[in-house]
Coordinates of C-alpha atoms in Angstrom, one line a residue:
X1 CA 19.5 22.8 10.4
X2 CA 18.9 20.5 7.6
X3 CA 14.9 20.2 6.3
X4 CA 13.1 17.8 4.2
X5 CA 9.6 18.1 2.6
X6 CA 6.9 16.5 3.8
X7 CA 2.8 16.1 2.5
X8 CA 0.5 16.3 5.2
X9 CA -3.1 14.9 4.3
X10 CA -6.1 15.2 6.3
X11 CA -8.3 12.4 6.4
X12 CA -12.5 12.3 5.7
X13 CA -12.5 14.1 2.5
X14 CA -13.9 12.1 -0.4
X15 CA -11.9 12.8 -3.6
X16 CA -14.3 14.2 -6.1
X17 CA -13.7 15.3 -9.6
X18 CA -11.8 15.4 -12.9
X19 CA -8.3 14.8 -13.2
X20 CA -5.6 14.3 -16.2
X21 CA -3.2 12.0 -16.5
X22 CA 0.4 12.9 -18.7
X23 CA 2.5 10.4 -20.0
X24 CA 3.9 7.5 -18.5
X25 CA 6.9 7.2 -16.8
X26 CA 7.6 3.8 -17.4
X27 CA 7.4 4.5 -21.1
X28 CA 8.9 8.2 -21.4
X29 CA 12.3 7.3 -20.0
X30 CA 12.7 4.4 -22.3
X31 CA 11.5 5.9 -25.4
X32 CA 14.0 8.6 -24.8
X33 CA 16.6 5.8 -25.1
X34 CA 15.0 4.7 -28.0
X35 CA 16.3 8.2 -29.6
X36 CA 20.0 7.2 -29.4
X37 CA 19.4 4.9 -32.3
X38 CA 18.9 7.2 -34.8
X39 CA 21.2 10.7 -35.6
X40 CA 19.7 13.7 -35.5
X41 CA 16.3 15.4 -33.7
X42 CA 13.6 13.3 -32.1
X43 CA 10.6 15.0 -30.0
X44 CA 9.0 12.5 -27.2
X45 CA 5.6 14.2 -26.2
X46 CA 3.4 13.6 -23.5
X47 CA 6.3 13.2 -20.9
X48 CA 5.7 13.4 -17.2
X49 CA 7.6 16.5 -15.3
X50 CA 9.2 14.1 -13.0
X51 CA 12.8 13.8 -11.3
X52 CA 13.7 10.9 -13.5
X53 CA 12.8 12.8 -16.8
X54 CA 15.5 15.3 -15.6
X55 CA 18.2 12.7 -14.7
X56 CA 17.6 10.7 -17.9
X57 CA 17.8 14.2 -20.1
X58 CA 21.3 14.4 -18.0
X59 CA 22.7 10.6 -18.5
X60 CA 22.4 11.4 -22.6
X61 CA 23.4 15.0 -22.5
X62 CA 26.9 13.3 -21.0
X63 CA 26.6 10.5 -23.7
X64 CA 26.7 13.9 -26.2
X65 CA 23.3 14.8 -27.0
X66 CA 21.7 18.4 -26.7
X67 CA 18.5 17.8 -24.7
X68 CA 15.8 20.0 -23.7
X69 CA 13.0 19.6 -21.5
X70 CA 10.5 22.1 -22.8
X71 CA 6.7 21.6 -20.7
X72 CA 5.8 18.5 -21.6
X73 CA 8.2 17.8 -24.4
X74 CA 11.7 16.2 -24.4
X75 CA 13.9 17.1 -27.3
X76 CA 16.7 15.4 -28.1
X77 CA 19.2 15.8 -30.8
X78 CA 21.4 12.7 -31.2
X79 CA 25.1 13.0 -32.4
X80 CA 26.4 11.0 -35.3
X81 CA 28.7 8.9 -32.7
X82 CA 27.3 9.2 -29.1
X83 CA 28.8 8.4 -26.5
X84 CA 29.7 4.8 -24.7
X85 CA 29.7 4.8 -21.3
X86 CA 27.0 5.8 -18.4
X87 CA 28.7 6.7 -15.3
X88 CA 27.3 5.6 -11.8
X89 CA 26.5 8.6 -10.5
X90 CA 23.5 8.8 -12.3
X91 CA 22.9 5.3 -13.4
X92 CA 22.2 4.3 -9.4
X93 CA 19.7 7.3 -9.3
X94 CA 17.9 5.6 -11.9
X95 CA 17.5 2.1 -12.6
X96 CA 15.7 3.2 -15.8
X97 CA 19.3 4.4 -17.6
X98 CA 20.3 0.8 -18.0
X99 CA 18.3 0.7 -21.1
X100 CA 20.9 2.7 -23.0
X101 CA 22.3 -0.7 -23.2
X102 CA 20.5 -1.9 -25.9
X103 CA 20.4 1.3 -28.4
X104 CA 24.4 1.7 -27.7
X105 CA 25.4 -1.2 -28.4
X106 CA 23.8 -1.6 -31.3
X107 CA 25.0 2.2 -32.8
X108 CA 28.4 2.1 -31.4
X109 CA 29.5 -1.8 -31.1
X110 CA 30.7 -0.9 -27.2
X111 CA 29.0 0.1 -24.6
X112 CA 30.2 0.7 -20.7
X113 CA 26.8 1.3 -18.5
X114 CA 27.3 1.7 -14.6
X115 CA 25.3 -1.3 -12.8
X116 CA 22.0 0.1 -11.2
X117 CA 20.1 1.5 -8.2
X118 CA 16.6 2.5 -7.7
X119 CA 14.0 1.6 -5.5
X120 CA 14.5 -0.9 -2.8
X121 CA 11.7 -3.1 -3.8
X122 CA 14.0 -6.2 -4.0
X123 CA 16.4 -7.9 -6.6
X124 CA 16.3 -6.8 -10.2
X125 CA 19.2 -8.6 -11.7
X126 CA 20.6 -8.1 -15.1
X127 CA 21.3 -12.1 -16.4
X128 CA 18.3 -11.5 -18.9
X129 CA 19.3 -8.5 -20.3
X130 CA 23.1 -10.3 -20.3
X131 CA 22.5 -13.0 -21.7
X132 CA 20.0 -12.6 -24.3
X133 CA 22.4 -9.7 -26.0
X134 CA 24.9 -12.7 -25.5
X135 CA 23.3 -14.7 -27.9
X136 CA 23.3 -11.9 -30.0
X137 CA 26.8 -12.0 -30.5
X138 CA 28.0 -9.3 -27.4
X139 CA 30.9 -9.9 -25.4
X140 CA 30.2 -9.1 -22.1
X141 CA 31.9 -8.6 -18.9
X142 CA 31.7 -7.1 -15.4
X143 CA 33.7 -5.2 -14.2
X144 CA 34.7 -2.5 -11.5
X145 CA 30.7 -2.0 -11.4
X146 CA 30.6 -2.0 -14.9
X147 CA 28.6 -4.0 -17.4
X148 CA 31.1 -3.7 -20.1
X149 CA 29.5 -5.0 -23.8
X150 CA 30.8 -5.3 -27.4
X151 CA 30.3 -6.2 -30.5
X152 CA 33.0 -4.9 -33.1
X153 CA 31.5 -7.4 -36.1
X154 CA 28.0 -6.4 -35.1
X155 CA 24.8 -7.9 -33.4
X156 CA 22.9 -11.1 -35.2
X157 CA 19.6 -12.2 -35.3
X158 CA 19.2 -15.1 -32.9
X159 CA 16.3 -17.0 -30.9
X160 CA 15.7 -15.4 -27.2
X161 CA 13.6 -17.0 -25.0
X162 CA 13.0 -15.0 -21.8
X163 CA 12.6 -17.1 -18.1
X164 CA 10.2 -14.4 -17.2
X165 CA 8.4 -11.4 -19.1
X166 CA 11.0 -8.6 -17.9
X167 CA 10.1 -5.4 -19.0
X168 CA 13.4 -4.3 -19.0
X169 CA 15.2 -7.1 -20.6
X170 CA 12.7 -7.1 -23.0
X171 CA 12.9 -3.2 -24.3
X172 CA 17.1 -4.1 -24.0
X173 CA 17.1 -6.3 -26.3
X174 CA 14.6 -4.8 -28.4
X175 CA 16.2 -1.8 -29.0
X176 CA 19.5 -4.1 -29.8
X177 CA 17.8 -6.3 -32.5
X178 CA 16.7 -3.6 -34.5
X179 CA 19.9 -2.6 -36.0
X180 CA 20.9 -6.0 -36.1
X181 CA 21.9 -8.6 -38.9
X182 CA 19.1 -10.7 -39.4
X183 CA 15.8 -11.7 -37.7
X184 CA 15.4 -11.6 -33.8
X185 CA 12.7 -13.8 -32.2
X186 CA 11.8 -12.8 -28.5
X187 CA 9.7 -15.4 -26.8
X188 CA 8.0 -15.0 -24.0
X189 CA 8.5 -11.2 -24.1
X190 CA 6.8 -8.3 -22.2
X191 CA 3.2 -7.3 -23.5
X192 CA 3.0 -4.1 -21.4
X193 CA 1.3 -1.0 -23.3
X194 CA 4.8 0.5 -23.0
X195 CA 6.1 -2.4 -24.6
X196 CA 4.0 -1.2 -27.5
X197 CA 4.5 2.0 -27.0
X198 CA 8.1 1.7 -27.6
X199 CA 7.7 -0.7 -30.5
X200 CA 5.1 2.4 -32.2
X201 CA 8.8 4.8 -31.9
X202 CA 10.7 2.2 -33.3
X203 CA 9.1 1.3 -36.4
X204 CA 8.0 5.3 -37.3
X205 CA 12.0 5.5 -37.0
X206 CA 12.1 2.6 -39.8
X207 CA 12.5 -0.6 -37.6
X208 CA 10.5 -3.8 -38.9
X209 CA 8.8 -5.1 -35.3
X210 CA 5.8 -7.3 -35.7
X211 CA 4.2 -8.6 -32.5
X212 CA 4.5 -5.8 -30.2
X213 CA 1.8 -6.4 -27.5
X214 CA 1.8 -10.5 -27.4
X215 CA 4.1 -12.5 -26.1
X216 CA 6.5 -12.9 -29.1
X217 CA 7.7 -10.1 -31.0
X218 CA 9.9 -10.7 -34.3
X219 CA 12.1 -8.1 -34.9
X220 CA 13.9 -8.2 -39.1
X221 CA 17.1 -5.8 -38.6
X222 CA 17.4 -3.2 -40.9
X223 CA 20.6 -2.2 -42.6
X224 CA 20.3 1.3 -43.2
X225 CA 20.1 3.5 -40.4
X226 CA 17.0 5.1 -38.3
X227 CA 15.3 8.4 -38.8
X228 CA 14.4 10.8 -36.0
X229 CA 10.6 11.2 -35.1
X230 CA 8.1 12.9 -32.9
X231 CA 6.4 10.3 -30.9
X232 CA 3.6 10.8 -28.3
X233 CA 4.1 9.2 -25.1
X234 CA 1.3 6.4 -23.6
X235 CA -0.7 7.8 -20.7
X236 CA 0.4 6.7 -17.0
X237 CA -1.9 3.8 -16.5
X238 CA -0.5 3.2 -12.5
X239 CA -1.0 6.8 -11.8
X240 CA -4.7 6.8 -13.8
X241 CA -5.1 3.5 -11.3
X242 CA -3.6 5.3 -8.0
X243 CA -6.7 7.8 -8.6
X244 CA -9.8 5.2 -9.0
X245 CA -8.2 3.1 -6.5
X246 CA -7.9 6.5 -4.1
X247 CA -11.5 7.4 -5.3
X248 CA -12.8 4.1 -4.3
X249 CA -11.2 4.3 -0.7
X250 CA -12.2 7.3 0.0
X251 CA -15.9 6.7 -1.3
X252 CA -15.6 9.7 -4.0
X253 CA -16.2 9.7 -8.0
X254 CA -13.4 10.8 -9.7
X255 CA -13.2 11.1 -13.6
X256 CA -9.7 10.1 -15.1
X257 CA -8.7 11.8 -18.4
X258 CA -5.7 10.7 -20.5
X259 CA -5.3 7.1 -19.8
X260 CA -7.2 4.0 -22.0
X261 CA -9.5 1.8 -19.3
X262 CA -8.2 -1.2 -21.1
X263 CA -5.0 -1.2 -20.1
X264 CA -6.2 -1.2 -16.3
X265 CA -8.5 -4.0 -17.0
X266 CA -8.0 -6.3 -14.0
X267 CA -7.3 -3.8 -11.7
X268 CA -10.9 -1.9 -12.9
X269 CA -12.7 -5.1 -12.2
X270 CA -11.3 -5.7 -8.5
X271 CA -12.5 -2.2 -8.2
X272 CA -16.4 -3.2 -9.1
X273 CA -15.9 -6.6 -7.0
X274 CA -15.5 -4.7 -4.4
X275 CA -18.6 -2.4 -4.8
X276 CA -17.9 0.4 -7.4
X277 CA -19.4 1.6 -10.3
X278 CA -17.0 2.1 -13.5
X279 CA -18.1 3.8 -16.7
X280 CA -15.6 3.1 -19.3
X281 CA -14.6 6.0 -22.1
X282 CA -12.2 6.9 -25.1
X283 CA -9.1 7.6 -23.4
X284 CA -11.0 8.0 -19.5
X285 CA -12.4 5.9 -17.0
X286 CA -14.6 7.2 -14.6
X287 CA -14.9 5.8 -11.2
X288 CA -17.6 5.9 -8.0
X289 CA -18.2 5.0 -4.4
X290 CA -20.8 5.2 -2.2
X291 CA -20.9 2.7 0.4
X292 CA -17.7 0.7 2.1
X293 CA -15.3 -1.5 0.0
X294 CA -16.1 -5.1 0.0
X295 CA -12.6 -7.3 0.4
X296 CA -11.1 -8.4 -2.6
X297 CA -8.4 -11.2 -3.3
X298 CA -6.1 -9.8 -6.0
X299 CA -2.3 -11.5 -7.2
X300 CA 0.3 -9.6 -9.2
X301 CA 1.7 -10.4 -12.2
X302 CA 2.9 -9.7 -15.2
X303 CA 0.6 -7.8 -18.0
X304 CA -2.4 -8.2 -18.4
X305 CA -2.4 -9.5 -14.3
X306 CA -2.6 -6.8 -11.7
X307 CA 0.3 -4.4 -12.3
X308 CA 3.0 -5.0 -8.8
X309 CA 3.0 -1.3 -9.1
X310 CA -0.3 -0.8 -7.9
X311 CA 0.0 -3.1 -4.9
X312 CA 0.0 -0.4 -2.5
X313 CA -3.0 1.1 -3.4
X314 CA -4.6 -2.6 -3.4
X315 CA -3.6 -2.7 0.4
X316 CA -4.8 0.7 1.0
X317 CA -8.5 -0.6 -0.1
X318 CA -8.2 -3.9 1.5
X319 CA -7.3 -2.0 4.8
X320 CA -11.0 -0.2 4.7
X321 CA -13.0 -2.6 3.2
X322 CA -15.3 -5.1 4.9
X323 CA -13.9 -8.5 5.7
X324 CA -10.6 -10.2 5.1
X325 CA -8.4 -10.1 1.7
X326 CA -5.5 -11.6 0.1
X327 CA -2.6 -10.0 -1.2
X328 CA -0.5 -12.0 -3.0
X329 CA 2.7 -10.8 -4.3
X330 CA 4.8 -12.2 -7.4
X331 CA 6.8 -10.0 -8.8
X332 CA 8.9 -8.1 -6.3
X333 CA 10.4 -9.4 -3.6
X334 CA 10.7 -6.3 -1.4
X335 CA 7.4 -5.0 -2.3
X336 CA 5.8 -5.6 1.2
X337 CA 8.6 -2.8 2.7
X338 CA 5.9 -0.2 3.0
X339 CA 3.5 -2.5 5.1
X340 CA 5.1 -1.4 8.3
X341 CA 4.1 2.2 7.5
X342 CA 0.4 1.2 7.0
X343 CA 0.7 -0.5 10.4
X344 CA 1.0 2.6 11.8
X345 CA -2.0 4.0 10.4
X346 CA -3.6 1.4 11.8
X347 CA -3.9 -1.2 9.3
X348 CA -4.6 -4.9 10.3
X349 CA -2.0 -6.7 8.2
X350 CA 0.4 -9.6 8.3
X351 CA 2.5 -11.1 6.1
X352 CA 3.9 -14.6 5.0
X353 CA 7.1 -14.6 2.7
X354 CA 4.6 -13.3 -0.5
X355 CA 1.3 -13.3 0.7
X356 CA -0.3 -10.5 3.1
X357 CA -3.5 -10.8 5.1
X358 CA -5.1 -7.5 5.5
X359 CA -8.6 -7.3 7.8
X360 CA -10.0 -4.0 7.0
X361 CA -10.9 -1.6 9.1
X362 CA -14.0 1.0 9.3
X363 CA -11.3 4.2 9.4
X364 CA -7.3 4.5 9.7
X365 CA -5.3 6.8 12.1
X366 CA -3.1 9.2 11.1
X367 CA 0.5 9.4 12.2
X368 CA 3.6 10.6 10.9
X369 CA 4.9 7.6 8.3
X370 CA 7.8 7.7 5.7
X371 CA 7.6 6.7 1.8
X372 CA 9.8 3.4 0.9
X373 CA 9.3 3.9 -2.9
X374 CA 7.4 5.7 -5.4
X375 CA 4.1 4.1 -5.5
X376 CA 4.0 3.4 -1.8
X377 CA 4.5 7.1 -0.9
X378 CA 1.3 7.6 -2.9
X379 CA -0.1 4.9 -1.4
X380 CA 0.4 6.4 2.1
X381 CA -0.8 9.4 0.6
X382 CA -3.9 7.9 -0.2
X383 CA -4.4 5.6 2.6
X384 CA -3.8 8.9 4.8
X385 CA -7.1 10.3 2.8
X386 CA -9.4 7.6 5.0
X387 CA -7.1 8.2 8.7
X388 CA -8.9 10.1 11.4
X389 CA -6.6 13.5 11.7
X390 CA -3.9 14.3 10.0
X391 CA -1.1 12.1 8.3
X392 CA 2.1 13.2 7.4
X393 CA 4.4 11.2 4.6
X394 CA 7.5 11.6 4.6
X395 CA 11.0 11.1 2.4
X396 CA 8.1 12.3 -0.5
X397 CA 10.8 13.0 -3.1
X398 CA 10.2 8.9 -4.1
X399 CA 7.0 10.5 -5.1
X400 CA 8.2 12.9 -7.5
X401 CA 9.7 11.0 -9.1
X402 CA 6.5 9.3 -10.4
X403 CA 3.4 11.9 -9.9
X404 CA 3.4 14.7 -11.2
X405 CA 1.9 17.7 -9.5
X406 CA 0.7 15.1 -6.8
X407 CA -0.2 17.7 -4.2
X408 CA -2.0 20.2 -6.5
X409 CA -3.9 17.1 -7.9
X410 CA -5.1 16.0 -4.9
X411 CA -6.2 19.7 -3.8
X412 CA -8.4 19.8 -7.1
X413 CA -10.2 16.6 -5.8
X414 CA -11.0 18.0 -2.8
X415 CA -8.3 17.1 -0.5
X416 CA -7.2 19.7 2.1
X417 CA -3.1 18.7 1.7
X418 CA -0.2 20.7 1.8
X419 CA 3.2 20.1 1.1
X420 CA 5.9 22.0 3.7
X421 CA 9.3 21.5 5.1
X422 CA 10.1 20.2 8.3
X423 CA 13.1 19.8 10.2
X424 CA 15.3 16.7 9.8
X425 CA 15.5 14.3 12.5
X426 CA 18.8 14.9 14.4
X427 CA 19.8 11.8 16.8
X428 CA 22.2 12.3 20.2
X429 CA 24.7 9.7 20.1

């Protein structure tokens, strides 16, 4: 009989302690792109031990590079002519891969990358990402599942302005624009600290990017090509906000090592709306919680807003503070998927198209519920923490793929958790 793993949680514990953070996920997979654009050995450090680490090292192994995943370092030695095409058996594992876009096309004038997967958190189209290396000069088609791009003369310089601040589109075309001819102006870009992050690789590799953290970057293609680098990977601010979110639930004080407070600013200040004490450090946060959340209104959007990311974990706290909150939701459209989960632990929610009322509750009530992404399997996780009994999460593999050590994490902070295998649910028919 077939098994899958499960985390069981038991509920009451406060979570108490230190904990460190590695590098962010959002920002590791992409800088690891970033090293297709220049020949030869580049070091990323800092990066997460997570499932999607391990299927991005694969997608550029097959696009010809030697990669090694050594600890916390990904090492990557680039051919002089890697390869073109990303094939959708790993491309639909991870929505991430599509970024190889951008760097390909720009080293190789062709590219063939498999249309994505990922999480089912709603539509993520591509017509940014399309149509801005369009105006770059790429010919681009669709086809067979395939976004199929060229540029035999090379990519120019050209205006973009973005409809919305897409993190992907904007690291795409990014990574495009640096190798081409002439100046790029992205308006209305992403300002996200992996934005920067990425933008910090590029020009230690020789790129000319100015702007990197506002909403228009300029980027002056250089002729000549890039140089490898070792380049230290941003810490996880949605993890380093899963924990004081978690800490402030559960009514614990938890240190958080490895990740700047100022690039969880909003999300921070909900926290001491609703009742909690944060002391601000160099690289930590520390966050505590001694009485019952008070409700909090809080609205995703684009950084610096409230990162969609954390949303579960603002539902988790609405569900145990006092009173009635808003959740309003403006990035993803699927996003609310999980809430039928937190229903089960008793949460008090409804929802409107993007907008979620959530009456909190003294204490939760643990049940057996299933993860619907990565950051609401952590959120369950979490909300679990302040159920009466035990809760079990299942389908926890979306977790790995963003938490690291989760489980051992959460043991260090006090939690009594474990993570087994269970039998899958067989159905008569």
């Amino acid at each position: 009989m077939a098994r899958v793993d499960v985390i069981r949680v038991k509920g009451g514990a406060p979570l108490t302690g230190d904990v460190t953070v590695g590098g962010a996920k959002n920002s590791a997979l992409k800088l690891m792109a970033v090293a297709l654009l220049a020949e030869g050995r580049s070091v990323v450090a800092n990066v997460p031990r997570i499932t999607d680490i391990a299927i991005m090292a694969e997608v550029l192994r097959r696009l010809g590079c030697d990669v090694v995943l050594d600890g916390t370092e990904a090492i990557i030695d680039v051919p002089l002519e890697p390869g073109a095409e990303a094939d959708y058996d790993l491309v639909r594992r991870l929505r991430a891969s599509i970024c190889v876009l951008g760097p390909l096309l720009a080293r190789r004038g062709y590219v063939r990358v498999a249309l994505p997967g990922g999480d089912m958190i709603g539509s993520r189209g591509l017509d940014m990402h399309v149509s801005g290396l369009a105006r770059m000069g790429a010919e681009i088609s669709n086809e067979h599942g395939f976004v199929i791009a060229s540029a035999p003369a090379g990519l120019r310089g050209t205006k973009i302005w973005l409809d919305f601040p897409s993190v992907g589109a904007t690291e795409n075309l990014l990574m495009a624009a640096v190798l081409a001819k002439g100046v790029t102006e992205i308006d209305n870009a992403a300002r996200e600290p992996e934005i920067v992050d990425i933008c910090e690789m590029l020009n230690a590799m020789g790129a000319r990017i100015a702007g990197a953290g506002t909403s228009t970057l300029i980027i002056e293609g250089v002729d000549g090509p890039l140089k490898p680098v070792r380049h230290t990977t941003v810490g996880d601010r949605i993890v380093g906000g899963t924990w004081a979110y978690g800490a402030v639930m559960t009514r614990g004080d938890v240190t958080v090592h490895g990740v700047r407070p100022e690039f969880l600013d909003i999300a921070l200040d909900k926290l001491v709306a609703a009742g909690a004490t944060v002391e601000p450090g160099d690289n930590r946060f520390r966050v505590r919680m001694t009485e019952r959340p008070r409700h909090v209104d809080i609205v995703t959007l684009p950084f610096p807003g409230f990162a969609t990311d954390l949303l579960p974990m603002a539902i988790g706290l609405a569900s145990v503070a006092e009173g009635s909150s808003l959740i309003t939701e403006n990035i993803f459209d699927g996003r609310f998927m999980f809430v039928n989960e937190m229903v089960r632990l008793g949460a008090d929610i409804r929802t409107d198209g993007h907008h979620a009322v959530v009456n909190g509750r003294e204490r939760l009530s643990g049940a057996p519920v299933r993860a619907t992404d990565i950051r609401a399997g952590a959120g369950l996780v979490i909300a679990g923490l302040c159920a009466d009994g035990v809760t079990e999460v299942g389908e926890v593999h979306h977790i790995d793929r963003g938490y690291p050590d989760f489980v051992a994490d959460l043991a260090r902070l006090g939690v009594e958790v474990e993570r087994t295998d269970v039998p899958e649910p067989t159905f008569d028919f």
